[in-house]
mmCIF file of C-alpha atoms in Angstrom:
data_model
loop_
_atom_site.group_PDB
_atom_site.id
_atom_site.type_symbol
_atom_site.label_atom_id
_atom_site.label_comp_id
_atom_site.label_asym_id
_atom_site.label_seq_id
_atom_site.Cartn_x
_atom_site.Cartn_y
_atom_site.Cartn_z
ATOM 1 C CA MET A 1 16.815 1.499 -6.319
ATOM 2 C CA ARG A 2 13.381 3.143 -6.456
ATOM 3 C CA VAL A 3 10.229 1.175 -5.796
ATOM 4 C CA ASN A 4 6.654 2.059 -6.770
ATOM 5 C CA LEU A 5 3.965 0.157 -4.873
ATOM 6 C CA LEU A 6 0.225 -0.272 -4.958
ATOM 7 C CA VAL A 7 -1.003 -0.513 -1.380
ATOM 8 C CA SER A 8 -4.351 -2.195 -0.911
ATOM 9 C CA VAL A 9 -6.195 -2.310 2.428
ATOM 10 C CA LYS A 10 -8.587 -5.242 2.702
ATOM 11 C CA ASP A 11 -10.939 -6.449 5.375
ATOM 12 C CA LEU A 12 -10.807 -10.050 6.589
ATOM 13 C CA PHE A 13 -13.255 -11.058 3.824
ATOM 14 C CA GLU A 14 -10.775 -9.778 1.179
ATOM 15 C CA ASP A 15 -13.027 -6.819 0.259
ATOM 16 C CA GLU A 16 -10.854 -3.854 -0.717
ATOM 17 C CA LEU A 17 -11.538 -0.862 1.506
ATOM 18 C CA SER A 18 -8.891 1.482 0.167
ATOM 19 C CA ALA A 19 -6.042 1.536 -2.335
ATOM 20 C CA PHE A 20 -3.331 4.038 -3.132
ATOM 21 C CA GLN A 21 0.082 4.221 -4.756
ATOM 22 C CA ILE A 22 3.286 5.160 -2.981
ATOM 23 C CA SER A 23 6.897 5.299 -4.026
ATOM 24 C CA ASN A 24 10.169 5.084 -2.165
ATOM 25 C CA ASP A 25 12.311 7.762 -3.734
ATOM 26 C CA ASN A 26 15.201 7.069 -1.372
ATOM 27 C CA THR A 27 17.885 4.704 -2.488
ATOM 28 C CA ILE A 28 17.679 1.161 -1.147
ATOM 29 C CA LYS A 29 21.026 -0.549 -1.536
ATOM 30 C CA ALA A 30 21.227 -4.109 -2.845
ATOM 31 C CA GLY A 31 20.535 -6.622 -0.092
ATOM 32 C CA GLN A 32 18.966 -4.016 2.198
ATOM 33 C CA THR A 33 15.350 -3.446 3.162
ATOM 34 C CA ALA A 34 13.219 -0.431 3.954
ATOM 35 C CA THR A 35 10.661 -0.415 6.747
ATOM 36 C CA TRP A 36 7.596 1.811 6.896
ATOM 37 C CA THR A 37 6.892 3.031 10.429
ATOM 38 C CA GLY A 38 3.873 5.225 9.788
ATOM 39 C CA SER A 39 0.466 5.057 11.354
ATOM 40 C CA ARG A 40 -3.115 4.885 10.166
ATOM 41 C CA SER A 41 -5.054 8.105 9.807
ATOM 42 C CA ILE A 42 -8.268 8.015 7.805
ATOM 43 C CA PRO A 43 -10.119 11.226 7.013
ATOM 44 C CA PHE A 44 -13.410 10.276 5.407
ATOM 45 C CA SER A 45 -16.473 11.944 3.990
ATOM 46 C CA MET A 46 -19.909 11.035 5.226
ATOM 47 C CA GLY A 47 -20.801 9.689 1.775
ATOM 48 C CA ASN A 48 -17.965 7.140 1.516
ATOM 49 C CA ASN A 49 -18.964 3.944 3.316
ATOM 50 C CA LYS A 50 -15.618 2.192 2.673
ATOM 51 C CA ASP A 51 -13.629 4.999 4.322
ATOM 52 C CA SER A 52 -15.865 5.019 7.387
ATOM 53 C CA LYS A 53 -15.736 1.205 7.598
ATOM 54 C CA LEU A 54 -11.923 1.279 7.498
ATOM 55 C CA ALA A 55 -11.762 4.062 10.096
ATOM 56 C CA GLU A 56 -13.875 2.003 12.507
ATOM 57 C CA LEU A 57 -11.939 -1.275 12.133
ATOM 58 C CA SER A 58 -9.484 -2.277 14.842
ATOM 59 C CA ASP A 59 -5.943 -3.068 13.700
ATOM 60 C CA ASP A 60 -6.526 -6.837 13.819
ATOM 61 C CA LYS A 61 -9.544 -6.653 11.481
ATOM 62 C CA TYR A 62 -7.819 -5.572 8.259
ATOM 63 C CA LYS A 63 -4.653 -6.300 6.330
ATOM 64 C CA VAL A 64 -2.397 -4.219 4.130
ATOM 65 C CA VAL A 65 -1.170 -5.749 0.870
ATOM 66 C CA TRP A 66 1.942 -4.252 -0.747
ATOM 67 C CA GLU A 67 2.085 -4.962 -4.473
ATOM 68 C CA PRO A 68 5.272 -3.786 -6.236
ATOM 69 C CA GLN A 69 4.436 -2.045 -9.520
ATOM 70 C CA ALA A 70 7.961 -1.072 -10.641
ATOM 71 C CA ILE A 71 11.543 -1.262 -9.454
ATOM 72 C CA VAL A 72 14.161 1.072 -10.928
ATOM 73 C CA PHE A 73 17.724 -0.115 -10.325
ATOM 74 C CA ALA A 74 20.763 2.136 -9.805
ATOM 75 C CA ASP A 75 21.961 1.490 -13.376
ATOM 76 C CA GLY A 76 18.621 2.791 -14.728
ATOM 77 C CA THR A 77 17.149 -0.570 -15.719
ATOM 78 C CA LYS A 78 13.527 -1.054 -14.767
ATOM 79 C CA LEU A 79 11.463 -4.050 -13.748
ATOM 80 C CA ALA A 80 7.733 -3.325 -14.036
ATOM 81 C CA LEU A 81 4.402 -5.082 -14.271
ATOM 82 C CA ALA A 82 2.863 -5.179 -17.724
ATOM 83 C CA GLU A 83 0.227 -2.507 -18.234
ATOM 84 C CA ASN A 84 -3.308 -3.747 -18.890
#
């Protein structure tokens, strides 16, 4: 199974600070889970206030929202959100 996700980083007021797409190209077997064990690293330009705000927040002052966009099963069938 392949999974494509939209990852949204929001402050405690639900304002989106950053968003990006990732995919898990490794197979996840039925009934199993995958765990991300990465860390936060935010390079930012001086002109982007949202990046600098996110870089300065402590870990308890933001949340990460994982929104599945598509799941591709081993048999090739796909479950995806409707495109707007």
